[in-house]
């Protein structure tokens, strides 16, 4: 088949909702865009372990500690599925890690905010995992087969994360005045950065047009953000907390909540490396990666020994 015929066949498959698999022909731009998005998604999961990981030794009970340990470990696992998914497109894990550590690749802006109190652990589960699920449910229908399948598995685990976060918030809101105030403060600090997780407005989104055409993305940044805004209003009411957005109003005609404007200067500051914890997050990743070098060396020495034994036999 000629290049033109291969391209036409690719678009027919996209049109027919068929999944594209690793060995199938695909346009180079499609491959590169997937590598960009999936590797950044993987980095987000791994860097996302840091804010909550900070609370494992300070969880207030054995039950809460066990839940938090399991959750943080799940996020590491999600990172590993996603790195493997990106590797099917012809990039190595080492190249992706290098791009992260040299700040060429991004990760979700939200993880550059600190988890300052125990209530932040609840707000992260409820709002950050909640926003991640809204996005990832949509990505279950993405056109690249391995990415779509990893999203199905990840969403199942994320919904447990979201529920444990909301349950933690509910416990605080039904506790003492101080505990409820701590929950309100965590909501106030995490609400706006959670909305930023969906990316810039559609009109400002560099990759959306191509990603929608290729069905890598199935819903736009603003549509997904609106879904999250709508679902969060009754959850805030049920907790008995005040909504951080003073402009939030139900719009009967649109069938959605109208809302206040996000501070986009803050968003661009954070994604360009100048958020509250950007340097700390990357430095921590580099340090731990270097400390783990002996594990990688031991694994490759073991593989080599196995290969040599197999050859000798
Ligand atoms: N933060 O043209 P667009 C989680 C960048 S998982 C940082 O709209 P696109 C689980 C964007 O990369 C959370 N950068 O881009 C968990 C691009 O930069 P580039 C992660 C952002 O790709 C919970 C530029 O701005 N989820 O939380 C952000 O079409 C708790 C232009 O933007 C995913 O990654 C941002 N918020 O749409 C873990 C989902 N927004 O690459 C631990 C998969 C935009 O040109 C604890 N990704 N940028 O240098 C996606 O769905 C998309 O990539 C979007 C952005 C929607 C994030």
Coordinates of N, CA, C and O in Angstrom, one line a residue, residues 51-219:
X51 N 2.6 14.7 47.2 CA 1.8 15.4 48.2 C 1.1 14.6 49.2 O 1.2 14.9 50.4
X52 N 0.5 13.5 48.8 CA -0.2 12.6 49.8 C 0.8 11.7 50.5 O 0.6 11.4 51.7
X53 N 1.9 11.3 49.8 CA 2.9 10.4 50.4 C 3.5 11.1 51.7 O 3.8 10.4 52.7
X54 N 3.5 12.4 51.7 CA 4.0 13.2 52.8 C 3.2 13.0 54.1 O 3.6 13.3 55.2
X55 N 1.9 12.4 53.9 CA 1.1 12.2 55.1 C 1.0 10.8 55.6 O 0.3 10.5 56.6
X56 N 1.7 9.9 54.9 CA 1.6 8.5 55.3 C 2.0 8.2 56.8 O 1.3 7.6 57.6
X57 N 3.1 8.9 57.2 CA 3.6 8.7 58.6 C 2.8 9.4 59.6 O 2.9 9.3 60.8
X58 N 1.9 10.3 59.1 CA 1.1 11.2 60.1 C -0.4 10.9 60.0 O -1.2 11.7 60.6
X59 N -0.8 9.8 59.3 CA -2.2 9.5 59.3 C -2.7 9.3 60.7 O -2.0 8.8 61.5
X60 N -4.0 9.8 61.0 CA -4.4 9.8 62.4 C -4.9 8.5 62.9 O -5.1 8.4 64.1
X61 N -5.0 7.4 62.1 CA -5.4 6.1 62.6 C -4.8 5.0 61.7 O -4.4 5.3 60.6
X62 N -4.8 3.8 62.2 CA -4.3 2.7 61.4 C -5.1 2.5 60.2 O -4.6 2.3 59.1
X63 N -6.5 2.7 60.3 CA -7.3 2.5 59.1 C -7.0 3.5 58.1 O -6.9 3.2 56.9
X64 N -6.9 4.8 58.5 CA -6.5 5.9 57.5 C -5.2 5.6 56.9 O -5.0 5.9 55.7
X65 N -4.2 5.1 57.7 CA -2.9 4.9 57.1 C -2.9 3.8 56.1 O -2.3 3.9 55.0
X66 N -3.7 2.7 56.4 CA -3.7 1.6 55.4 C -4.4 2.1 54.1 O -3.9 1.7 53.0
X67 N -5.4 2.9 54.2 CA -6.1 3.4 53.0 C -5.1 4.3 52.2 O -5.0 4.1 51.0
X68 N -4.5 5.2 52.9 CA -3.6 6.1 52.2 C -2.4 5.4 51.5 O -2.0 5.7 50.4
X69 N -1.8 4.4 52.3 CA -0.7 3.6 51.7 C -1.2 2.9 50.4 O -0.5 3.0 49.4
X70 N -2.4 2.3 50.5 CA -2.9 1.6 49.3 C -3.1 2.6 48.1 O -2.8 2.3 47.0
X71 N -3.7 3.7 48.5 CA -4.0 4.7 47.4 C -2.7 5.2 46.7 O -2.6 5.2 45.5
X72 N -1.7 5.6 47.5 CA -0.5 6.1 47.0 C 0.2 5.0 46.1 O 0.7 5.3 45.0
X73 N 0.2 3.8 46.6 CA 0.8 2.7 45.8 C 0.0 2.5 44.5 O 0.6 2.3 43.5
X74 N -1.3 2.6 44.5 CA -2.1 2.5 43.3 C -1.6 3.6 42.3 O -1.5 3.3 41.1
X75 N -1.4 4.8 42.7 CA -1.0 5.9 41.8 C 0.4 5.5 41.1 O 0.5 5.7 39.9
X76 N 1.3 4.9 41.9 CA 2.6 4.5 41.3 C 2.3 3.4 40.3 O 2.9 3.4 39.2
X77 N 1.4 2.5 40.6 CA 1.0 1.4 39.6 C 0.4 2.0 38.3 O 0.7 1.6 37.2
X78 N -0.4 3.1 38.5 CA -1.0 3.7 37.3 C 0.1 4.3 36.4 O 0.1 4.2 35.2
X79 N 1.1 4.9 37.1 CA 2.3 5.5 36.4 C 2.9 4.4 35.6 O 3.3 4.5 34.4
X80 N 3.1 3.2 36.2 CA 3.8 2.1 35.5 C 3.0 1.6 34.3 O 3.5 1.3 33.2
X81 N 1.6 1.5 34.4 CA 0.8 1.0 33.3 C 1.0 2.0 32.1 O 1.1 1.7 31.0
X82 N 1.0 3.3 32.5 CA 1.1 4.4 31.5 C 2.4 4.5 30.8 O 2.5 4.7 29.6
X83 N 3.5 4.3 31.6 CA 4.8 4.2 30.9 C 4.9 3.1 30.0 O 5.4 3.2 28.8
X84 N 4.4 1.9 30.4 CA 4.4 0.8 29.5 C 3.5 1.1 28.2 O 3.9 0.7 27.1
X85 N 2.4 1.7 28.4 CA 1.6 2.1 27.2 C 2.3 3.0 26.3 O 2.3 2.8 25.1
X86 N 3.0 4.0 26.8 CA 3.8 4.9 26.0 C 4.9 4.1 25.3 O 5.3 4.4 24.1
X87 N 5.5 3.2 26.0 CA 6.6 2.4 25.3 C 6.2 1.6 24.1 O 7.0 1.4 23.2
X88 N 4.9 1.3 24.0 CA 4.4 0.6 22.8 C 4.5 1.5 21.6 O 4.3 1.0 20.4
X89 N 4.7 2.8 21.8 CA 4.8 3.7 20.7 C 6.2 4.0 20.3 O 6.5 4.9 19.4
X90 N 7.2 3.3 20.9 CA 8.6 3.4 20.4 C 9.4 4.4 21.2 O 10.4 4.9 20.7
X91 N 9.0 4.8 22.4 CA 9.9 5.6 23.3 C 10.3 4.7 24.5 O 9.5 3.9 24.9
X92 N 11.5 5.0 25.0 CA 11.9 4.1 26.2 C 11.6 4.9 27.5 O 11.4 6.1 27.5
X93 N 11.5 4.0 28.5 CA 11.2 4.6 29.9 C 12.3 5.6 30.2 O 12.0 6.7 30.8
X94 N 13.6 5.3 29.9 CA 14.7 6.2 30.3 C 14.5 7.6 29.6 O 14.8 8.6 30.2
X95 N 14.1 7.5 28.3 CA 13.9 8.8 27.6 C 12.8 9.7 28.3 O 12.9 10.9 28.4
X96 N 11.7 9.0 28.7 CA 10.6 9.7 29.3 C 11.1 10.3 30.7 O 10.7 11.4 31.0
X97 N 11.8 9.5 31.4 CA 12.3 10.0 32.8 C 13.2 11.2 32.6 O 13.1 12.2 33.3
X98 N 14.0 11.1 31.5 CA 15.0 12.2 31.3 C 14.2 13.5 30.9 O 14.5 14.6 31.4
X99 N 13.1 13.3 30.1 CA 12.3 14.5 29.8 C 11.6 15.1 31.0 O 11.5 16.3 31.1
X100 N 11.2 14.3 31.9 CA 10.6 14.8 33.1 C 11.6 15.5 34.0 O 11.4 16.7 34.4
X101 N 12.7 14.9 34.2 CA 13.7 15.4 35.1 C 14.4 16.7 34.6 O 14.8 17.5 35.3
X102 N 14.4 16.8 33.2 CA 15.0 18.1 32.7 C 13.9 19.1 32.4 O 14.2 20.1 31.7
X103 N 12.7 18.8 32.9 CA 11.5 19.7 32.8 C 11.1 20.0 31.3 O 10.4 21.0 31.0
X104 N 11.5 19.1 30.4 CA 11.0 19.2 29.0 C 9.5 18.7 28.9 O 8.7 19.2 28.1
X105 N 9.2 17.7 29.8 CA 7.9 17.2 29.8 C 7.1 17.7 31.0 O 7.7 17.9 32.1
X106 N 5.8 18.0 30.8 CA 5.0 18.5 31.9 C 4.4 17.3 32.7 O 4.5 16.2 32.3
X107 N 3.8 17.7 33.8 CA 2.9 16.8 34.6 C 1.8 17.7 35.2 O 2.0 18.9 35.1
X108 N 0.7 17.1 35.6 CA -0.4 17.9 36.0 C -0.1 19.0 37.1 O 0.6 18.7 38.1
X109 N -0.5 20.2 36.7 CA -0.2 21.4 37.5 C -0.6 21.2 39.0 O 0.1 21.7 39.9
X110 N -1.6 20.5 39.3 CA -2.1 20.3 40.7 C -1.1 19.8 41.6 O -1.1 20.2 42.8
X111 N -0.2 19.0 41.2 CA 0.8 18.4 42.1 C 1.9 19.3 42.5 O 2.8 18.9 43.2
X112 N 1.9 20.5 42.0 CA 2.8 21.5 42.5 C 2.3 22.3 43.6 O 2.9 23.3 44.0
X113 N 1.1 21.9 44.2 CA 0.6 22.6 45.4 C 0.9 21.6 46.6 O 0.8 20.4 46.5
X114 N 1.2 22.2 47.7 CA 1.5 21.4 48.9 C 0.3 20.8 49.6 O -0.8 21.4 49.5
X115 N 0.4 19.7 50.2 CA -0.7 19.1 51.1 C -0.3 19.5 52.5 O 0.5 18.9 53.1
X116 N -0.9 20.6 53.0 CA -0.5 21.2 54.2 C -1.2 20.6 55.5 O -0.6 20.7 56.6
X117 N -2.4 20.1 55.3 CA -3.1 19.6 56.5 C -3.7 18.2 56.2 O -3.7 17.9 55.0
X118 N -4.1 17.6 57.2 CA -4.8 16.2 57.0 C -6.0 16.4 56.1 O -6.3 15.5 55.2
X119 N -6.7 17.5 56.2 CA -7.9 17.7 55.3 C -7.5 17.7 53.9 O -8.3 17.4 53.0
X120 N -6.3 18.1 53.6 CA -5.8 18.2 52.2 C -5.8 16.8 51.5 O -6.1 16.6 50.3
X121 N -5.6 15.8 52.4 CA -5.6 14.4 51.9 C -7.0 14.1 51.4 O -7.2 13.5 50.3
X122 N -8.0 14.5 52.2 CA -9.4 14.3 51.8 C -9.7 15.1 50.5 O -10.4 14.6 49.6
X123 N -9.3 16.4 50.5 CA -9.6 17.2 49.3 C -9.0 16.7 48.0 O -9.5 16.7 46.9
X124 N -7.8 16.1 48.2 CA -7.1 15.6 47.0 C -7.8 14.4 46.5 O -8.1 14.3 45.3
X125 N -8.2 13.4 47.4 CA -9.0 12.3 46.9 C -10.3 12.7 46.3 O -10.6 12.2 45.2
X126 N -11.0 13.5 46.9 CA -12.3 13.9 46.5 C -12.2 14.8 45.2 O -12.8 14.4 44.1
X127 N -11.4 15.8 45.2 CA -11.4 16.8 44.0 C -10.4 16.4 42.9 O -10.8 16.4 41.8
X128 N -9.2 16.0 43.4 CA -8.2 15.7 42.3 C -8.4 14.4 41.6 O -8.5 14.3 40.4
X129 N -8.7 13.4 42.4 CA -9.1 12.1 41.8 C -10.4 12.2 41.1 O -10.6 11.7 40.0
X130 N -11.3 13.0 41.7 CA -12.6 13.3 41.1 C -12.5 13.9 39.7 O -13.1 13.4 38.7
X131 N -11.6 14.9 39.6 CA -11.4 15.6 38.3 C -10.7 14.6 37.3 O -11.0 14.5 36.1
X132 N -9.7 13.8 37.9 CA -9.0 12.9 37.0 C -10.0 11.9 36.4 O -9.9 11.5 35.3
X133 N -11.0 11.4 37.3 CA -11.9 10.4 36.8 C -12.8 11.0 35.6 O -13.0 10.3 34.6
X134 N -13.2 12.2 35.8 CA -14.1 12.8 34.7 C -13.3 12.7 33.4 O -13.9 12.4 32.4
X135 N -12.1 13.1 33.5 CA -11.2 13.1 32.3 C -11.0 11.7 31.8 O -11.0 11.4 30.6
X136 N -10.7 10.8 32.7 CA -10.2 9.5 32.3 C -11.4 8.6 31.8 O -11.2 7.7 31.0
X137 N -12.6 8.8 32.3 CA -13.8 8.1 31.8 C -13.9 8.4 30.3 O -14.2 7.5 29.5
X138 N -13.7 9.6 30.0 CA -13.8 10.0 28.6 C -12.7 9.4 27.8 O -12.9 8.9 26.6
X139 N -11.5 9.3 28.4 CA -10.4 8.7 27.7 C -10.5 7.2 27.5 O -9.7 6.6 26.8
X140 N -11.4 6.5 28.2 CA -11.6 5.1 28.0 C -12.0 4.9 26.5 O -11.8 3.8 26.0
X141 N -12.6 5.9 25.9 CA -13.0 5.7 24.5 C -11.9 6.3 23.5 O -12.2 6.5 22.3
X142 N -10.7 6.5 24.0 CA -9.7 7.1 23.1 C -9.4 6.1 22.0 O -9.6 4.9 22.2
X143 N -8.8 6.6 20.9 CA -8.7 5.7 19.7 C -7.5 4.7 19.8 O -7.4 3.7 19.1
X144 N -6.5 5.0 20.7 CA -5.4 4.1 20.8 C -5.6 3.0 21.8 O -5.8 3.2 23.0
X145 N -5.7 1.7 21.3 CA -6.1 0.6 22.1 C -5.4 0.4 23.5 O -6.1 0.4 24.5
X146 N -4.1 0.4 23.5 CA -3.5 0.2 24.8 C -3.8 1.3 25.8 O -3.9 1.1 27.0
X147 N -4.0 2.6 25.4 CA -4.3 3.7 26.3 C -5.7 3.5 26.8 O -6.0 3.7 28.0
X148 N -6.6 3.2 25.9 CA -8.0 3.0 26.2 C -8.1 1.9 27.3 O -8.8 2.0 28.3
X149 N -7.4 0.8 27.1 CA -7.5 -0.4 28.1 C -6.9 0.0 29.4 O -7.4 -0.4 30.5
X150 N -5.8 0.8 29.4 CA -5.2 1.2 30.7 C -6.2 2.1 31.4 O -6.3 2.0 32.7
X151 N -6.9 2.9 30.7 CA -7.9 3.8 31.3 C -9.0 3.1 32.0 O -9.5 3.5 33.1
X152 N -9.4 2.0 31.4 CA -10.6 1.2 32.0 C -10.1 0.7 33.4 O -10.8 0.8 34.4
X153 N -8.9 0.2 33.5 CA -8.5 -0.4 34.7 C -8.2 0.8 35.8 O -8.6 0.7 36.9
X154 N -7.6 1.8 35.3 CA -7.3 2.9 36.2 C -8.5 3.6 36.8 O -8.6 3.9 38.0
X155 N -9.6 3.7 36.0 CA -10.8 4.3 36.5 C -11.4 3.6 37.6 O -12.0 4.1 38.5
X156 N -11.3 2.2 37.5 CA -11.9 1.4 38.6 C -11.2 1.8 39.9 O -11.8 1.9 41.0
X157 N -9.9 1.9 39.9 CA -9.1 2.2 41.1 C -9.4 3.6 41.6 O -9.5 3.9 42.7
X158 N -9.4 4.5 40.6 CA -9.6 6.0 40.9 C -11.0 6.2 41.7 O -11.1 7.1 42.5
X159 N -12.0 5.4 41.3 CA -13.3 5.7 42.0 C -13.2 5.3 43.5 O -13.8 6.0 44.3
X160 N -12.4 4.3 43.8 CA -12.2 4.0 45.2 C -11.4 5.2 45.9 O -11.7 5.7 47.0
X161 N -10.5 5.8 45.1 CA -9.7 7.0 45.7 C -10.6 8.1 46.0 O -10.5 8.8 47.0
X162 N -11.5 8.4 45.0 CA -12.4 9.5 45.1 C -13.3 9.3 46.3 O -13.5 10.2 47.1
X163 N -13.8 8.1 46.5 CA -14.8 7.9 47.6 C -14.1 8.0 49.0 O -14.7 8.5 49.9
X164 N -12.8 7.4 49.1 CA -12.2 7.6 50.4 C -11.9 9.0 50.7 O -12.0 9.4 51.9
X165 N -11.6 9.8 49.7 CA -11.4 11.3 50.0 C -12.7 12.0 50.4 O -12.6 12.7 51.4
X166 N -13.8 11.6 49.8 CA -15.0 12.3 50.2 C -15.5 11.8 51.6 O -15.9 12.6 52.4
X167 N -15.2 10.5 51.9 CA -15.6 10.0 53.2 C -14.8 10.7 54.3 O -15.2 11.0 55.4
X168 N -13.5 10.9 53.9 CA -12.6 11.6 54.9 C -13.1 13.1 55.2 O -13.2 13.5 56.3
X169 N -13.5 13.7 54.1 CA -14.1 15.1 54.2 C -15.4 15.1 55.0 O -15.6 16.0 55.9
X170 N -16.2 14.1 54.8 CA -17.5 14.0 55.5 C -17.3 13.8 57.0 O -17.9 14.4 57.8
X171 N -16.3 13.0 57.3 CA -16.0 12.7 58.7 C -15.5 14.0 59.4 O -16.0 14.4 60.5
X172 N -14.7 14.8 58.7 CA -14.2 16.1 59.3 C -15.4 17.0 59.4 O -15.5 17.8 60.4
X173 N -16.3 17.1 58.4 CA -17.4 18.0 58.4 C -18.4 17.7 59.5 O -19.1 18.5 60.0
X174 N -18.4 16.4 59.9 CA -19.3 16.0 61.0 C -18.6 16.0 62.4 O -19.2 15.5 63.4
X175 N -17.4 16.5 62.4 CA -16.6 16.5 63.6 C -16.7 17.8 64.3 O -17.7 18.4 64.4
X176 N -15.6 18.2 64.9 CA -15.6 19.5 65.7 C -15.6 20.7 64.7 O -15.3 20.6 63.5
X177 N -15.8 21.9 65.3 CA -15.7 23.1 64.5 C -14.4 23.3 63.8 O -14.3 23.7 62.7
X178 N -13.3 22.9 64.6 CA -12.0 23.1 64.0 C -11.8 22.1 62.8 O -11.2 22.5 61.8
X179 N -12.3 20.9 62.9 CA -12.2 20.0 61.8 C -12.9 20.4 60.6 O -12.5 20.3 59.5
X180 N -14.1 21.0 60.8 CA -14.9 21.5 59.7 C -14.2 22.7 59.0 O -14.2 22.8 57.8
X181 N -13.6 23.5 59.9 CA -12.9 24.7 59.3 C -11.7 24.2 58.5 O -11.4 24.8 57.4
X182 N -11.1 23.1 58.9 CA -9.9 22.6 58.2 C -10.4 22.0 56.8 O -9.7 22.2 55.8
X183 N -11.6 21.4 56.8 CA -12.1 20.9 55.6 C -12.4 22.0 54.6 O -12.1 22.0 53.4
X184 N -13.0 23.1 55.2 CA -13.4 24.3 54.3 C -12.1 24.9 53.7 O -12.0 25.2 52.5
X185 N -11.1 25.0 54.6 CA -9.8 25.6 54.1 C -9.2 24.7 53.0 O -8.7 25.3 52.0
X186 N -9.2 23.4 53.1 CA -8.7 22.5 52.1 C -9.5 22.7 50.8 O -8.9 22.7 49.7
X187 N -10.8 22.8 50.9 CA -11.7 22.9 49.7 C -11.3 24.3 49.0 O -11.1 24.3 47.8
X188 N -11.2 25.3 49.8 CA -10.8 26.6 49.3 C -9.5 26.6 48.5 O -9.4 27.2 47.4
X189 N -8.5 25.9 49.0 CA -7.2 25.9 48.3 C -7.2 24.9 47.1 O -6.4 25.2 46.2
X190 N -7.9 23.8 47.2 CA -7.8 22.8 46.1 C -8.8 23.0 45.0 O -8.7 22.4 43.9
X191 N -9.9 23.8 45.2 CA -11.0 23.8 44.2 C -10.5 24.4 42.9 O -10.6 23.8 41.9
X192 N -9.9 25.6 42.9 CA -9.5 26.2 41.7 C -8.4 25.5 41.0 O -8.5 25.2 39.8
X193 N -7.4 25.0 41.7 CA -6.3 24.2 41.0 C -6.9 22.9 40.4 O -6.5 22.5 39.3
X194 N -8.0 22.4 41.0 CA -8.6 21.1 40.4 C -9.3 21.5 39.1 O -9.2 20.7 38.1
X195 N -9.9 22.7 39.0 CA -10.5 23.1 37.7 C -9.4 23.3 36.6 O -9.7 23.0 35.5
X196 N -8.2 23.7 37.1 CA -7.1 23.9 36.1 C -6.6 22.6 35.5 O -5.9 22.6 34.5
X197 N -6.9 21.4 36.2 CA -6.4 20.1 35.7 C -7.0 19.8 34.3 O -6.4 19.0 33.6
X198 N -8.1 20.5 33.9 CA -8.7 20.2 32.6 C -8.0 20.9 31.5 O -8.4 20.7 30.3
X199 N -7.0 21.7 31.8 CA -6.3 22.4 30.8 C -6.9 23.8 30.4 O -7.9 24.2 30.9
X200 N -6.2 24.5 29.5 CA -6.7 25.9 29.1 C -8.1 25.8 28.5 O -8.5 24.7 28.1
X201 N -8.7 27.0 28.3 CA -10.0 27.0 27.6 C -9.8 26.4 26.2 O -8.7 26.5 25.6
X202 N -10.8 25.9 25.6 CA -10.7 25.2 24.3 C -10.1 26.2 23.3 O -9.3 25.8 22.4
X203 N -10.5 27.5 23.4 CA -10.0 28.4 22.4 C -8.4 28.6 22.5 O -7.8 29.1 21.6
X204 N -7.9 28.3 23.7 CA -6.4 28.4 23.9 C -5.7 27.1 23.8 O -4.5 27.1 24.1
X205 N -6.4 26.0 23.6 CA -5.8 24.7 23.7 C -5.0 24.3 22.4 O -5.7 24.1 21.4
X206 N -3.7 24.2 22.5 CA -2.9 24.0 21.3 C -3.2 22.7 20.6 O -3.1 22.6 19.4
X207 N -3.4 21.6 21.4 CA -3.5 20.3 20.9 C -4.9 19.8 20.6 O -5.0 18.7 20.0
X208 N -5.9 20.5 21.1 CA -7.2 19.9 21.1 C -7.8 19.6 19.7 O -8.3 18.5 19.5
X209 N -7.6 20.5 18.7 CA -8.2 20.3 17.4 C -7.7 19.0 16.8 O -8.5 18.1 16.4
X210 N -6.4 18.8 16.8 CA -5.8 17.5 16.2 C -6.2 16.3 17.1 O -6.6 15.3 16.5
X211 N -6.2 16.5 18.4 CA -6.5 15.3 19.3 C -7.9 14.9 19.1 O -8.2 13.7 19.2
X212 N -8.8 15.9 18.9 CA -10.2 15.5 18.7 C -10.4 14.8 17.3 O -11.2 13.9 17.2
X213 N -9.7 15.3 16.3 CA -9.8 14.7 15.0 C -9.4 13.3 15.0 O -10.0 12.4 14.4
X214 N -8.3 13.1 15.7 CA -7.7 11.7 15.8 C -8.5 10.8 16.9 O -8.1 9.7 17.1
X215 N -9.4 11.4 17.6 CA -10.2 10.8 18.6 C -9.3 10.3 19.8 O -9.5 9.3 20.4
X216 N -8.1 11.0 19.9 CA -7.3 10.7 21.1 C -8.1 11.3 22.3 O -8.3 10.7 23.3
X217 N -8.6 12.6 22.2 CA -9.4 13.2 23.2 C -10.9 13.1 22.6 O -11.1 13.3 21.4
X218 N -11.8 12.7 23.5 CA -13.2 12.5 23.0 C -14.1 13.7 23.5 O -15.2 13.8 23.0
X219 N -13.7 14.5 24.5 CA -14.5 15.6 24.9 C -13.5 16.8 25.2 O -12.4 16.5 25.5

